[in-house]
Coordinates of C-alpha atoms in Angstrom, one line a residue:
X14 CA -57.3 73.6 -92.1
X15 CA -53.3 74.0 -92.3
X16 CA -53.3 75.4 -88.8
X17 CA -54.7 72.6 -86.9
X18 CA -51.5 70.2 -87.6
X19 CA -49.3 73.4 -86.6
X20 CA -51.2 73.7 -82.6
X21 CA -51.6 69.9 -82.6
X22 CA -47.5 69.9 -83.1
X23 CA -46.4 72.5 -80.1
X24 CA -49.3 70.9 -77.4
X25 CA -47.1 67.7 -78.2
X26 CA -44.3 69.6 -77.4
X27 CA -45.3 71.3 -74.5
X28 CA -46.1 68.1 -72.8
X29 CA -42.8 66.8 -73.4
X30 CA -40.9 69.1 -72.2
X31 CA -43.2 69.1 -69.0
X32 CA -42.1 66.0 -68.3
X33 CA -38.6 65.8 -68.6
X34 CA -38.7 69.0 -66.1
X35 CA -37.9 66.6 -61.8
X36 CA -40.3 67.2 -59.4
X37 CA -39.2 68.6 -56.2
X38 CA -40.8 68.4 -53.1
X39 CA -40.8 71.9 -51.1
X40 CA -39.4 71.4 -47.8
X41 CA -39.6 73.2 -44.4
X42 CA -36.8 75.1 -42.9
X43 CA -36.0 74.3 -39.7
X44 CA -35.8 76.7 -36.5
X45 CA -32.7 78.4 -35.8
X46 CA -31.1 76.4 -32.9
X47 CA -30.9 78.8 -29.5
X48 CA -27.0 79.0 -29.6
X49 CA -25.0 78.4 -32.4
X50 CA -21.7 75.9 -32.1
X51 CA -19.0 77.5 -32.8
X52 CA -16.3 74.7 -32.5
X53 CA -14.9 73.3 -35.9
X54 CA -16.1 70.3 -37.4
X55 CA -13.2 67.2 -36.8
X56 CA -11.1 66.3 -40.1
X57 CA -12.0 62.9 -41.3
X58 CA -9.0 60.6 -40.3
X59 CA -6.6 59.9 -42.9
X60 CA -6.4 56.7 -42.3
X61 CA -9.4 55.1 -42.8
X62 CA -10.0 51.2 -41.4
X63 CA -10.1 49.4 -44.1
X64 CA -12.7 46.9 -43.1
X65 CA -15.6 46.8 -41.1
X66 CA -15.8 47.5 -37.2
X67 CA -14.9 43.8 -35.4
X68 CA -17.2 42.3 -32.8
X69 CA -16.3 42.9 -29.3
X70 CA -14.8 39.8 -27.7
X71 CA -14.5 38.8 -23.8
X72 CA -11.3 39.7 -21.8
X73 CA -9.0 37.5 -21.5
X74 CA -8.4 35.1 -18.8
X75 CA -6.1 36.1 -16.0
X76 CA -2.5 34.2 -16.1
X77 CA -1.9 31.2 -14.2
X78 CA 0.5 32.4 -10.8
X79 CA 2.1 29.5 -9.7
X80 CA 2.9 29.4 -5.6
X81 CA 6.3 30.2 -4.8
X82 CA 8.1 27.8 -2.6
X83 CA 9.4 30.6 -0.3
X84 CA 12.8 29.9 1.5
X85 CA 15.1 27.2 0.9
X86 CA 17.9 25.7 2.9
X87 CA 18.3 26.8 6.8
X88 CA 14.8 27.8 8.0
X89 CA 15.9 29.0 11.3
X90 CA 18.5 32.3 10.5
X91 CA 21.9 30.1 10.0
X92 CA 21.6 28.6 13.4
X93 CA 21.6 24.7 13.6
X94 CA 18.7 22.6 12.1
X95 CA 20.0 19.4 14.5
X96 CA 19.2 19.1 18.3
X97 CA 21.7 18.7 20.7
X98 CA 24.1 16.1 19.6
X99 CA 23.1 15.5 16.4
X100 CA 26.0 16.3 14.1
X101 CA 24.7 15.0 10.7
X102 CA 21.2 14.5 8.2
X103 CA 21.2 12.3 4.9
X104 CA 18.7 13.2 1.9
X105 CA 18.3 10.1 -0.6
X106 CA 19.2 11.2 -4.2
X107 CA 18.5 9.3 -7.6
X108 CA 19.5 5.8 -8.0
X109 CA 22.2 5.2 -5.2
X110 CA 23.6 8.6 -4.8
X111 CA 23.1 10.3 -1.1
X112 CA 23.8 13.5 -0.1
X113 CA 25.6 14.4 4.0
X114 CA 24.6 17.6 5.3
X115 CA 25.8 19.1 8.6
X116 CA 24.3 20.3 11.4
X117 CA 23.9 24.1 10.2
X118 CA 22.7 22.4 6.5
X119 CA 25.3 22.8 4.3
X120 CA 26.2 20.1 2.0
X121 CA 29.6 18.6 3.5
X122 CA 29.8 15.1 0.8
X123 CA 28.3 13.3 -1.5
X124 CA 28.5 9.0 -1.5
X125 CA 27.1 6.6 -3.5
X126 CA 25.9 3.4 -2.3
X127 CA 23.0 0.6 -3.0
X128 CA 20.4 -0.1 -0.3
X129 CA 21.1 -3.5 1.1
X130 CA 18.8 -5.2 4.2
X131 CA 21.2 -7.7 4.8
X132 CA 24.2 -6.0 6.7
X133 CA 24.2 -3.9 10.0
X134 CA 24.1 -0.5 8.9
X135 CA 20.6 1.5 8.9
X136 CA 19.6 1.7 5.1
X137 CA 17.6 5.1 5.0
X138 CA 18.1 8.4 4.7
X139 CA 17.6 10.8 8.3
X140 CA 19.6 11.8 11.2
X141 CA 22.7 10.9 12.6
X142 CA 25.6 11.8 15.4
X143 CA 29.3 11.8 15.4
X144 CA 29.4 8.2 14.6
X145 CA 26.7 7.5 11.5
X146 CA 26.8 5.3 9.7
X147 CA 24.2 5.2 7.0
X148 CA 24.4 2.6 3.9
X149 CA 28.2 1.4 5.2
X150 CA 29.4 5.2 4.6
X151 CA 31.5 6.4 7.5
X152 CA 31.1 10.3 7.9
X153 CA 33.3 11.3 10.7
X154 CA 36.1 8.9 8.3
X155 CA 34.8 10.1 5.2
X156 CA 34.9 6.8 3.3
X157 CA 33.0 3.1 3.2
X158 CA 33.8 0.5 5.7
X159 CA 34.6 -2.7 5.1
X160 CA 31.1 -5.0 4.2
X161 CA 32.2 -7.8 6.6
X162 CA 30.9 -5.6 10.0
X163 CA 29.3 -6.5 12.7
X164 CA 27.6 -3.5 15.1
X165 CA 27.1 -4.8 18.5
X166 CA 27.4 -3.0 22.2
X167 CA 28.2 0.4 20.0
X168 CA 31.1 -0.9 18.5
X169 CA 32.1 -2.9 15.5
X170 CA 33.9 -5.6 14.7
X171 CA 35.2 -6.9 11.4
X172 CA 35.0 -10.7 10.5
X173 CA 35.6 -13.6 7.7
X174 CA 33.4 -16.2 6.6
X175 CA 35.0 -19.9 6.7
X176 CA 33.1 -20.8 3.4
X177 CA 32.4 -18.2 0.9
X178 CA 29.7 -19.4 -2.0
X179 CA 32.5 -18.3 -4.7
X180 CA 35.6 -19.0 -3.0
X181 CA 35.1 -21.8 -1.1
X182 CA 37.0 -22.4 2.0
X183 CA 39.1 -19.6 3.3
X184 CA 42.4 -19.7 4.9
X185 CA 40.4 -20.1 8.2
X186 CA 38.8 -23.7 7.4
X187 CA 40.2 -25.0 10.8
X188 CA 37.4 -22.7 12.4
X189 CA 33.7 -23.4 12.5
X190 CA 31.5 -20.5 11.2
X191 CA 33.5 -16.8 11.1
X192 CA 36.7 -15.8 12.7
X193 CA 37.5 -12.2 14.2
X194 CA 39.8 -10.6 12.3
X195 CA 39.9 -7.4 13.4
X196 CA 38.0 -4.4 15.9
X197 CA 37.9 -0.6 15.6
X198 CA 38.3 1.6 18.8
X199 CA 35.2 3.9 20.6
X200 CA 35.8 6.8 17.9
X201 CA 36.1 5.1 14.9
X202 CA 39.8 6.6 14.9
X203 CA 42.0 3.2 14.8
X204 CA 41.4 -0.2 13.3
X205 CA 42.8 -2.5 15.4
X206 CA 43.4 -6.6 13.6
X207 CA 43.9 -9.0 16.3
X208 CA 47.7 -10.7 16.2
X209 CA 45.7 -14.5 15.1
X210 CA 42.2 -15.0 14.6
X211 CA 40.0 -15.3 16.7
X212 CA 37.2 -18.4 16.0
X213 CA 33.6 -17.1 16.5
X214 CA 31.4 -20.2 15.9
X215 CA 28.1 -21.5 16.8
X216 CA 27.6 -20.1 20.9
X217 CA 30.2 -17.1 20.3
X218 CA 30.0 -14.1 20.8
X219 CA 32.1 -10.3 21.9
X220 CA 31.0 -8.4 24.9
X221 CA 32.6 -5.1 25.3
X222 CA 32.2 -4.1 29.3
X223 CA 34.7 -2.0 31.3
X224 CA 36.8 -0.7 28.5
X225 CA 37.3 -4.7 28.3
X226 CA 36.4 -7.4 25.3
X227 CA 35.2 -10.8 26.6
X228 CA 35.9 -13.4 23.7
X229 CA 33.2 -16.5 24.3
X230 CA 34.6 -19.2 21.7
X231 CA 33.4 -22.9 21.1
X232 CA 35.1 -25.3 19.0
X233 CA 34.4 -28.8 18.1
X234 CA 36.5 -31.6 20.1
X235 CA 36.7 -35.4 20.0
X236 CA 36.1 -37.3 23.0
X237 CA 36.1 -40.6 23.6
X238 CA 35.0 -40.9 19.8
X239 CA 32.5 -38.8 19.8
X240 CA 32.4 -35.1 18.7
X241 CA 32.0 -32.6 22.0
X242 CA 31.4 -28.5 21.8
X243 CA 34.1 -27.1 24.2
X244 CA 33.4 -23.5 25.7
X245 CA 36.2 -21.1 26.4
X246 CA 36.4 -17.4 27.2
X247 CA 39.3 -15.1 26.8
X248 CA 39.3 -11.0 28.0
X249 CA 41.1 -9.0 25.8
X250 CA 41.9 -5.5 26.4
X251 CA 40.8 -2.5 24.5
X252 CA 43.8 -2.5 21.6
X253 CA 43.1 -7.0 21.5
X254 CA 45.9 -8.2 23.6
X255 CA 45.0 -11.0 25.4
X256 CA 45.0 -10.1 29.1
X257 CA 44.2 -13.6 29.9
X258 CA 41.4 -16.4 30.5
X259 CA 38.0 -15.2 31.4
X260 CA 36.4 -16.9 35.0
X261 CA 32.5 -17.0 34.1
X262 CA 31.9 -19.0 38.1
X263 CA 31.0 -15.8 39.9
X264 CA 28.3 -15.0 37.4
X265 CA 27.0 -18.8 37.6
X266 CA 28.9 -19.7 34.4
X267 CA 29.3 -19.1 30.9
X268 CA 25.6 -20.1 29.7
X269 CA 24.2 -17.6 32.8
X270 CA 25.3 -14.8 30.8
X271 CA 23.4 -13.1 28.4
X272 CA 24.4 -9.8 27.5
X273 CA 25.4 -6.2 28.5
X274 CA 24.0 -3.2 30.2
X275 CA 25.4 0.4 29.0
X276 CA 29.1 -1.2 28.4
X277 CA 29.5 -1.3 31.9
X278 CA 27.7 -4.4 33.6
X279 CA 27.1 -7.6 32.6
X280 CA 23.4 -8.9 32.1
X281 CA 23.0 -12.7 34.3
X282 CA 19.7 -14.6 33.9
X283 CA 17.7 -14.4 36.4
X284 CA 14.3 -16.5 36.7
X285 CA 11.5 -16.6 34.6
X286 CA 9.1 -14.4 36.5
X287 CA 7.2 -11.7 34.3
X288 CA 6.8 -7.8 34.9
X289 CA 3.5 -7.0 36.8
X290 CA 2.6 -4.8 34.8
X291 CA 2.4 -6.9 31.7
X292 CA -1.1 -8.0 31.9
X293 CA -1.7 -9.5 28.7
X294 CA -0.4 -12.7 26.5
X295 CA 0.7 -15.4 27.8
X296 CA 4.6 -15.1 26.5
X297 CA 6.4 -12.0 28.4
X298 CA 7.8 -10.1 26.1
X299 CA 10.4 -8.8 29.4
X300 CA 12.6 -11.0 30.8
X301 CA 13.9 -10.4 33.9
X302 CA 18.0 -10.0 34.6
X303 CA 20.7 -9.0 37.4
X304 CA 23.3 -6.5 36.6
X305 CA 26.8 -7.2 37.8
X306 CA 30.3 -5.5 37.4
X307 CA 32.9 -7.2 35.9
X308 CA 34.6 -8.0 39.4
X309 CA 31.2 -10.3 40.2
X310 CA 29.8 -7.9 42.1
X311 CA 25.8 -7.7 41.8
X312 CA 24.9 -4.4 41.4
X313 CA 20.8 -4.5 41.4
X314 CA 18.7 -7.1 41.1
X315 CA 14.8 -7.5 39.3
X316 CA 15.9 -5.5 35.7
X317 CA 13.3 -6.0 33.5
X318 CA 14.6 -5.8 29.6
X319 CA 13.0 -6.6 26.3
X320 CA 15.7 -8.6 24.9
X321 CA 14.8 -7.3 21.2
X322 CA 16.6 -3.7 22.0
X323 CA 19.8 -4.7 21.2
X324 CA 20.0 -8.8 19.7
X325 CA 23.3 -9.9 18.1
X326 CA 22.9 -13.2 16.4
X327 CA 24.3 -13.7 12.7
X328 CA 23.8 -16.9 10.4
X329 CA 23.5 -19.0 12.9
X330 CA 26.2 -18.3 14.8
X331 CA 26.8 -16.3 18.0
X332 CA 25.0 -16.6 21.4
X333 CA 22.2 -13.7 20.7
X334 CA 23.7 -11.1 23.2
X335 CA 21.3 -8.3 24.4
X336 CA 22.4 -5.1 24.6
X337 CA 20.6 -2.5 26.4
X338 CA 20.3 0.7 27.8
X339 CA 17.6 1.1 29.9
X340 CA 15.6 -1.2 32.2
X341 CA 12.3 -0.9 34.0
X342 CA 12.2 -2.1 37.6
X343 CA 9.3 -4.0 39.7
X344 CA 7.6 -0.5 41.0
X345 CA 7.6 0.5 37.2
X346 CA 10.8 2.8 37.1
X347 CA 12.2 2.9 33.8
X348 CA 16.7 3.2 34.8
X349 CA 19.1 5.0 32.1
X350 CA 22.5 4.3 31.3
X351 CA 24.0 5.7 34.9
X352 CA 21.1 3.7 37.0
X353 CA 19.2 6.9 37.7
X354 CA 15.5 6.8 37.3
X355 CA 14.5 8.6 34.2
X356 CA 10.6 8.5 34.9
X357 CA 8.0 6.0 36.1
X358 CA 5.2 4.2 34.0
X359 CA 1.7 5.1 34.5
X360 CA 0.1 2.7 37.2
X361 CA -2.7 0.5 34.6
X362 CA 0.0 0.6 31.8
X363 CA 0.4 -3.0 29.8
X364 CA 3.9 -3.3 29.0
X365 CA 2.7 -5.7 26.1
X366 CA 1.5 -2.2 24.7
X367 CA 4.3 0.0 26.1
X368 CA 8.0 0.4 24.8
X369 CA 10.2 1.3 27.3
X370 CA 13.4 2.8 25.3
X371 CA 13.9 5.7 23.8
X372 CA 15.9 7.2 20.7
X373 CA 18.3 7.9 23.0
X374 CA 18.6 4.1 23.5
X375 CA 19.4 3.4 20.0
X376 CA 22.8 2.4 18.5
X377 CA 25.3 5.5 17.8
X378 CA 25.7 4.1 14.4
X379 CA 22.2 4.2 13.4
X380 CA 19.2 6.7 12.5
X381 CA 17.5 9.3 15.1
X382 CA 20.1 8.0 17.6
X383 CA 19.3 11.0 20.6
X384 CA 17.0 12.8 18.2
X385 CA 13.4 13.7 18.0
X386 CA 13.5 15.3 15.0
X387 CA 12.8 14.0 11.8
X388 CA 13.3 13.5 7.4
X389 CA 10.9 14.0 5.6
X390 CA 11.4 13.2 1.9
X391 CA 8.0 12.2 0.8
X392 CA 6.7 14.9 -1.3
X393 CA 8.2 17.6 -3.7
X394 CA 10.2 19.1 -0.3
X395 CA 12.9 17.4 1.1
X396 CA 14.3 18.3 4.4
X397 CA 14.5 18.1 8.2
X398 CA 11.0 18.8 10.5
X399 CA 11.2 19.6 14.2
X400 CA 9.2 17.7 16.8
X401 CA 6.1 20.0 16.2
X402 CA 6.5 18.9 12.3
X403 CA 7.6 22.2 11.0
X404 CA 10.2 22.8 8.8
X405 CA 13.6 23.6 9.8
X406 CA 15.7 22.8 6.4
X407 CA 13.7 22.5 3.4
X408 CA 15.2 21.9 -0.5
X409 CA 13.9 20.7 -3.8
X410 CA 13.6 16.5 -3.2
X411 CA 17.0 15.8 -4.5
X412 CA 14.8 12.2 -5.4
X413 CA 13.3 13.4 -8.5
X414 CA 15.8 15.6 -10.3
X415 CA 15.3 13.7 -13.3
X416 CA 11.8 12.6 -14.9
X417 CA 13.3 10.1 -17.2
X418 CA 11.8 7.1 -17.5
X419 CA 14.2 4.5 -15.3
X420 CA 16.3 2.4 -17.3
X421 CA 15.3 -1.6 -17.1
X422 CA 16.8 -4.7 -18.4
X423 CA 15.2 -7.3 -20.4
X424 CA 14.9 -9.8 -17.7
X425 CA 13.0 -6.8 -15.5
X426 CA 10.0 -6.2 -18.3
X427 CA 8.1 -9.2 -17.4

């Protein structure tokens, strides 16, 4: 019986010491591989990333290439950017600065100067010869001229008011209208003041013909009572001495004559008849004129102008000369300057549709005078364009150096 307890005690035993003994799972061993590596395994880095691998992203997006302006300034190898007797081009700047390049594009001055419609000089920027004169800035002189101008027949004349809005009467009050007070030569070399004034009233007017100055005057007169206008006409000579009285008869009188041709002839009324070859309207916008030297000698006949390419008329005062360049002729042949034919209209052409002149007809003070060529300051380029439109000078549009918002005055924000 005291053996039972003894057996019962190591069976416990046995089983717990079966248990506590891990089971392990017999495995196979695998097949030798057919050739055996013999290259080192690679050291683990000693640098280990600290986090986890980051997602792959897109590449990035290509930069932005701007295009680049290629060349600037002369275009055409240092060789002139101007036609033929062109000497000058002018390139608006900010507010009332404008910049004078010559004819091979390099900047030669700088002016400044407001825009103003109401004097003689062209007001824009563009191309001029030997004698421009853009915004009252004389560049063959280098300096303004006087704001009292008047540009007719290619060559200017200064003048004074009788009654100035501030002033008053002047010391000219005896006169009716303006005076001439003084007259520059052909090259804009000499200014030449006339030894008195010279009244240029109502019916006045200068014509420069013959390397001559015909003075047409009227002044008021009392007759009888009443008040008459009395007509008088004076020639002066090219530095304003008075050569002597001016004989209008041979041309049919004072009031026959209307103007001049090419600073050498005198334009005479002629009748009313109308071009043939303007076939519509019912106002001709030619009117028909002889040409005759300053001796009264006709020199052709049937001279067709439009009297709006040259008119001379200020405030009411002064005859409205013409002065003009070219003509057309009966058969359609358009004359120049020397009274050769320069070419023939098209037979069917309407006149009413068909201008006659040329740059080349233009005053020597104003813009594209002889020139074909053109500015072009519209866009980001500013510069000078052949006839074909392409580029000949080319800069950065001196108009918008600054984006700053323009300055305005109270009364302006409205």
């Amino acid at each position: 019986m005291k053996k039972t307890p003894i057996i019962a005690s190591c069976a416990a035993l046995l089983l717990f010491a079966s248990a506590c003994v891990p089971s392990v799972k017999p495995q196979d061993t695998p097949a030798p591989t057919a050739e055996v590596t013999t290259a080192p395994t690679a050291a683990p880095s000693e640098d280990p990333s600290g986090g986890p691998t980051a997602e792959p992203t897109a590449p990035p997006a290509p930069a932005v290439v701007f295009p680049t302006p290629g060349r600037l300034g002369n275009l055409v190898n240092g060789g002139s950017v101007l036609p033929e007797g062109m000497a000058y081009f002018v390139l608006d700047g900010e507010s009332d600065i404008h910049y004078v390049y010559d004819r091979f594009g390099e900047l030669m001055a700088t002016f400044t100067a407001p825009s103003d419609d109401f004097n003689c000089w062209s007001d824009s920027a563009g191309i001029y010869g030997e004698y421009g004169v853009p915004y009252g800035y004389c560049i063959k002189r280098g300096e303004m001229m006087p704001a009292d101008i008047i540009d007719f027949a290619n060559r200017l004349f200064e003048y004074r008011k009788i009654w100035d809005d501030e002033e008053g009467y002047s010391e000219y009050s005896e006169y009716y209208g303006f005076v001439w007070t003084a007259l520059w030569d052909k090259k804009l070399e000499r200014r030449i003041e006339f030894d008195r004034p010279l009244g240029f009233g109502f019916g006045a007017g200068i014509l420069p013909v013959d390397d001559k100055l015909i003075l047409i005057t009227v002044r008021d007169v009392e007759e009888n009572g009443e008040q008459a206008a009395i007509t008088e006409a004076i020639m002066l000579d090219e530095n304003g001495e008075v050569i002597g009285d001016f004989d209008p008869e041979p041309f049919g009188g004072i009031d026959m004559i209307e103007g001049v041709f090419a600073d050498r002839y005198l334009l005479i009324k002629a009748d009313d008849e109308s071009h043939p070859l303007e076939l519509d309207g019912d106002w001709p916008w030619y009117r028909k004129y002889d040409l005759y030297s300053l001796s009264g000698e006709c020199v052709m006949r049937d001279c067709w102008l439009d009297p709006q390419d040259r008119f001379g008329y200020w405030d009411g005062c002064g005859r409205g000369l013409i002065y003009a360049n070219c003509f057309i002729n009966r058969q359609g042949e358009v004359y120049g300057s020397d009274l050769s034919v320069r070419y023939t209209v098209p037979d069917g052409t309407d006149l009413h549709s068909f201008d006659i002149t040329t740059s080349e007809n233009d005053s020597i003070f104003g813009i594209y005078y002889r020139c074909g060529y053109t500015v072009d300051q519209e866009g980001i380029y500013a510069g000078v364009k052949d006839e074909a439109g392409n580029w000949v000078f080319k800069v950065y549009n001196p108009k918008l150096a600054s984006d700053s918002p323009p300055e305005t005055e109270p009364d302006d924000e409205w």
